CSV table of C-alpha atoms in Angstrom, one decimal:
chain,number,residue,atom,x,y,z
X,1,MET,CA,114.3,83.3,96.4
X,2,SER,CA,116.4,82.7,93.1
X,3,VAL,CA,116.2,85.4,90.4
X,4,PRO,CA,113.6,84.0,87.8
X,5,ALA,CA,114.7,83.5,84.3
X,6,ARG,CA,111.4,84.8,83.0
X,7,LEU,CA,107.9,85.7,84.2
X,8,VAL,CA,104.7,83.7,83.2
X,9,PHE,CA,101.4,85.4,83.5
X,10,SER,CA,98.2,83.6,83.9
X,11,ASP,CA,94.4,84.3,84.2
X,12,VAL,CA,92.6,82.1,86.5
X,13,ASP,CA,89.0,81.7,85.7
X,14,GLU,CA,88.4,79.4,82.7
X,15,THR,CA,92.1,79.6,82.0
X,16,LEU,CA,93.6,77.7,84.9
X,17,ILE,CA,90.4,76.4,86.6
X,18,ARG,CA,87.2,75.4,85.0
X,19,CYS,CA,84.6,77.5,86.9
X,20,LYS,CA,83.9,81.0,87.2
X,21,SER,CA,85.4,81.2,90.8
X,22,MET,CA,83.6,84.4,92.0
X,23,PHE,CA,80.2,83.1,91.3
X,24,ASP,CA,80.9,79.6,92.5
X,25,PHE,CA,82.4,80.9,95.8
X,26,LEU,CA,79.5,83.4,96.3
X,27,ASP,CA,77.0,80.5,96.2
X,28,PHE,CA,79.3,78.5,98.4
X,29,HIS,CA,80.0,81.2,101.0
X,30,PHE,CA,76.5,82.6,101.3
X,31,GLY,CA,74.7,79.3,101.1
X,32,ARG,CA,76.8,77.7,104.0
X,33,ARG,CA,76.7,80.8,106.2
X,34,TYR,CA,73.3,82.0,105.8
X,35,GLY,CA,71.3,78.9,104.5
X,36,ARG,CA,68.3,79.6,102.3
X,37,ARG,CA,68.4,83.3,102.8
X,38,GLY,CA,72.1,83.3,101.7
X,39,THR,CA,71.4,81.1,98.5
X,40,GLU,CA,68.6,83.5,97.5
X,41,ARG,CA,71.0,86.5,98.1
X,42,ALA,CA,73.7,84.9,96.0
X,43,ARG,CA,71.0,84.1,93.2
X,44,GLU,CA,69.8,87.8,93.3
X,45,VAL,CA,73.6,89.0,92.9
X,46,ARG,CA,74.0,86.6,89.9
X,47,GLU,CA,71.0,87.8,88.3
X,48,THR,CA,72.0,91.5,88.7
X,49,LEU,CA,75.4,90.8,87.2
X,50,ALA,CA,73.9,88.8,84.3
X,51,ALA,CA,71.7,91.7,83.5
X,52,LEU,CA,74.5,94.3,83.7
X,53,SER,CA,76.5,92.1,81.3
X,54,ALA,CA,73.6,91.8,78.8
X,55,SER,CA,73.2,95.4,78.8
X,56,GLY,CA,76.8,96.0,77.9
X,57,THR,CA,77.9,97.4,81.2
X,58,PRO,CA,81.7,97.5,81.4
X,59,ARG,CA,83.2,94.5,83.3
X,60,GLU,CA,85.2,96.8,85.6
X,61,HIS,CA,81.9,98.3,86.8
X,62,ALA,CA,80.2,94.8,87.3
X,63,ASN,CA,83.2,93.7,89.1
X,64,ARG,CA,82.7,96.6,91.5
X,65,VAL,CA,78.9,95.6,91.9
X,66,TYR,CA,80.0,92.0,92.7
X,67,TYR,CA,82.2,93.0,95.7
X,68,ARG,CA,79.5,95.3,97.2
X,69,ALA,CA,77.6,92.1,97.9
X,70,TRP,CA,80.2,91.2,100.4
X,71,THR,CA,79.5,94.3,102.5
X,72,GLY,CA,79.8,93.5,106.2
X,73,GLU,CA,81.3,90.1,105.9
X,74,PRO,CA,84.2,89.3,108.4
X,75,ALA,CA,87.4,89.1,106.5
X,76,HIS,CA,88.7,86.1,108.4
X,77,LEU,CA,85.4,84.2,107.9
X,78,VAL,CA,85.7,84.8,104.1
X,79,ALA,CA,89.3,83.8,104.0
X,80,ALA,CA,88.4,80.7,105.9
X,81,SER,CA,85.6,79.9,103.7
X,82,GLY,CA,87.8,80.4,100.7
X,83,ALA,CA,90.3,77.9,101.9
X,84,GLU,CA,87.4,75.3,102.5
X,85,TRP,CA,86.1,76.1,99.2
X,86,PHE,CA,89.3,75.2,97.5
X,87,GLU,CA,89.7,72.2,99.5
X,88,ARG,CA,86.3,70.9,98.4
X,89,ARG,CA,86.6,71.9,94.8
X,90,SER,CA,90.1,70.8,94.1
X,91,ALA,CA,89.4,67.4,95.7
X,92,ALA,CA,86.9,66.7,93.1
X,93,GLY,CA,89.6,66.3,90.4
X,94,SER,CA,88.1,68.4,87.7
X,95,PHE,CA,88.9,71.8,89.3
X,96,TYR,CA,92.0,72.6,87.2
X,97,ILE,CA,92.1,72.7,83.5
X,98,PRO,CA,95.1,70.2,83.3
X,99,GLU,CA,96.9,71.4,80.1
X,100,THR,CA,97.2,74.9,81.7
X,101,ARG,CA,98.2,73.7,85.1
X,102,ASN,CA,100.9,71.3,83.4
X,103,ALA,CA,102.2,74.2,81.4
X,104,LEU,CA,102.7,76.5,84.3
X,105,LEU,CA,104.3,73.8,86.4
X,106,GLY,CA,106.5,73.0,83.4
X,107,HIS,CA,107.5,76.9,83.4
X,108,ARG,CA,108.3,77.0,87.1
X,109,ALA,CA,110.5,73.7,86.4
X,110,ASP,CA,112.4,75.7,83.8
X,111,GLY,CA,113.0,78.6,86.3
X,112,ALA,CA,110.3,81.0,85.5
X,113,ALA,CA,108.2,82.8,88.1
X,114,VAL,CA,104.5,82.2,87.9
X,115,VAL,CA,102.2,85.4,88.2
X,116,LEU,CA,98.3,84.9,88.7
X,117,VAL,CA,96.5,87.8,87.3
X,118,SER,CA,92.7,88.0,88.0
X,119,GLY,CA,89.7,90.0,88.8
X,120,SER,CA,89.0,87.7,91.7
X,121,PHE,CA,90.2,88.3,95.2
X,122,PRO,CA,92.5,86.7,97.6
X,123,ALA,CA,90.0,84.5,99.7
X,124,ILE,CA,89.6,82.5,96.5
X,125,LEU,CA,93.0,83.0,94.9
X,126,ASP,CA,95.5,82.5,97.7
X,127,PRO,CA,94.9,78.6,98.1
X,128,ILE,CA,95.2,78.4,94.3
X,129,ALA,CA,98.5,80.5,94.2
X,130,ALA,CA,99.9,78.5,97.1
X,131,ASP,CA,99.0,75.1,95.2
X,132,ILE,CA,100.4,76.1,91.9
X,133,GLY,CA,103.5,77.6,93.3
X,134,ALA,CA,102.7,81.1,92.0
X,135,VAL,CA,105.3,83.9,93.2
X,136,HIS,CA,103.1,86.7,92.5
X,137,LEU,CA,99.4,87.3,92.8
X,138,VAL,CA,97.8,90.3,91.2
X,139,CYS,CA,94.1,90.6,91.8
X,140,SER,CA,91.2,93.0,92.8
X,141,ARG,CA,91.7,93.7,96.7
X,142,PRO,CA,88.5,94.2,98.8
X,143,GLU,CA,88.9,97.0,101.4
X,144,VAL,CA,88.8,96.0,105.0
X,145,ARG,CA,88.0,98.1,107.8
X,146,ASP,CA,88.0,97.0,111.3
X,147,GLY,CA,88.2,93.3,110.2
X,148,VAL,CA,85.1,93.6,108.0
X,149,LEU,CA,84.7,93.9,104.2
X,150,THR,CA,83.2,97.5,103.3
X,151,GLY,CA,82.1,96.4,99.8
X,152,GLU,CA,84.6,98.7,98.0
X,153,LEU,CA,87.9,97.9,96.4
X,154,VAL,CA,91.4,99.1,97.2
X,155,GLY,CA,92.4,100.5,93.8
X,156,GLU,CA,91.0,99.2,90.6
X,157,PRO,CA,89.6,95.9,89.6
X,158,VAL,CA,92.2,93.7,87.8
X,159,ILE,CA,90.4,93.5,84.4
X,160,GLY,CA,91.6,94.6,80.9
X,161,GLY,CA,93.9,97.4,81.1
X,162,GLU,CA,94.8,96.8,84.7
X,163,LYS,CA,96.1,93.3,83.7
X,164,ARG,CA,98.4,95.2,81.0
X,165,ALA,CA,99.5,97.6,83.8
X,166,ALA,CA,100.2,94.6,86.0
X,167,VAL,CA,102.6,92.9,83.5
X,168,ARG,CA,104.4,96.2,83.0
X,169,ARG,CA,104.9,96.7,86.6
X,170,LEU,CA,106.4,93.3,87.1
X,171,LEU,CA,108.6,93.5,84.1
X,172,SER,CA,109.9,97.0,85.3
X,173,ALA,CA,110.7,95.2,88.7
X,174,HIS,CA,112.8,92.6,86.8
X,175,PRO,CA,114.8,94.7,84.5
X,176,HIS,CA,116.7,91.6,83.5
X,177,ILE,CA,113.9,89.9,82.0
X,178,ASP,CA,112.8,90.5,78.3
X,179,ALA,CA,109.2,90.8,77.7
X,180,ALA,CA,109.7,88.8,74.5
X,181,ASP,CA,110.9,85.9,76.6
X,182,CYS,CA,107.9,85.8,78.8
X,183,HIS,CA,104.6,83.8,78.4
X,184,ALA,CA,101.0,84.7,79.3
X,185,TYR,CA,97.8,82.6,79.4
X,186,GLY,CA,94.2,83.9,78.9
X,187,ASP,CA,90.8,82.8,77.7
X,188,HIS,CA,88.8,86.1,77.2
X,189,ILE,CA,88.9,89.2,75.2
X,190,SER,CA,89.6,90.9,78.6
X,191,ASP,CA,92.9,89.3,78.7
X,192,LEU,CA,94.1,90.5,75.5
X,193,PRO,CA,95.9,93.7,77.0
X,194,MET,CA,97.9,91.2,79.1
X,195,LEU,CA,98.6,88.8,76.1
X,196,THR,CA,99.9,91.4,73.8
X,197,GLU,CA,102.6,92.6,76.4
X,198,VAL,CA,104.5,89.2,76.1
X,199,GLY,CA,106.3,87.4,73.4
X,200,HIS,CA,104.6,84.1,73.9
X,201,PRO,CA,100.8,84.7,74.2
X,202,VAL,CA,98.7,81.6,74.8
X,203,VAL,CA,95.0,81.5,74.4
X,204,VAL,CA,93.0,78.8,76.0
X,205,GLY,CA,89.7,77.7,74.6
X,206,ASP,CA,89.0,80.5,72.1
X,207,ARG,CA,90.4,80.1,68.5
X,208,ASP,CA,88.9,83.5,67.4
X,209,LEU,CA,90.8,85.3,70.2
X,210,ALA,CA,93.8,83.2,69.4
X,211,GLY,CA,93.4,84.5,65.7
X,212,ARG,CA,94.0,88.1,66.8
X,213,LEU,CA,97.3,87.2,68.3
X,214,PRO,CA,99.8,86.6,65.3
X,215,GLY,CA,102.5,84.2,66.4
X,216,GLY,CA,100.4,83.4,69.5
X,217,LEU,CA,99.4,79.9,70.6
X,218,PHE,CA,96.1,78.1,71.1
X,219,LEU,CA,95.7,75.6,74.0
X,220,PRO,CA,92.3,73.6,73.5
X,221,GLY,CA,92.1,72.8,77.2
X,222,ASP,CA,91.1,69.2,76.4
X,223,ASP,CA,93.9,67.3,74.9
X,224,GLY,CA,96.9,69.5,75.5
X,225,ALA,CA,97.8,70.2,72.0
X,226,LEU,CA,99.3,73.5,71.1
X,227,SER,CA,98.8,75.0,67.9
X,228,ALA,CA,99.6,78.5,66.2
X,229,GLY,CA,97.0,80.9,66.9
X,230,ALA,CA,97.6,82.8,63.7
């Protein structure tokens, strides 16, 4: 692989794709595998997570609660389900936010390496990374033991400060690249630690967040127009 000219970091949910992938995939997998019982299980998990969010529970903790719902699922079946989920969702034509996807493809054409950074997990993200041509995938990693998901994570959820740490690790591994030349795309306050690590932060869909990044750009996500964030 050629040496990249710069790195471009991108969140996934509601930045690159329109949906909240973890919830959508939860419904997809459990509904198809277990029928009505699985659909009800997925609904219970979503309600629990909504209650945690409403109570102000940190997203990092809620992320771990989500992965505990996968306890006992065979890893190979989850991966196969993820591939099918991507094939079905992406075929609909409204899966990606086209402005972000086009921007990332443009960066690739200019010699940048695309890095997807997400609290989601490989079963969901691997097909997206392959389709978008991402060189690196930094995400939450479910623990697998004897081929089965344990419900725990290997390491920390990739949220907030972990996204900043991911940017710094990759920049350290590419000492020829200046952070000031790099781009990052995000849509949520939890992406702010990642966005502030690069010279060209781009906020998708949230003008208030863009306003917190002097010199950053705002991407509406509907007409592709870029404007100054502050």
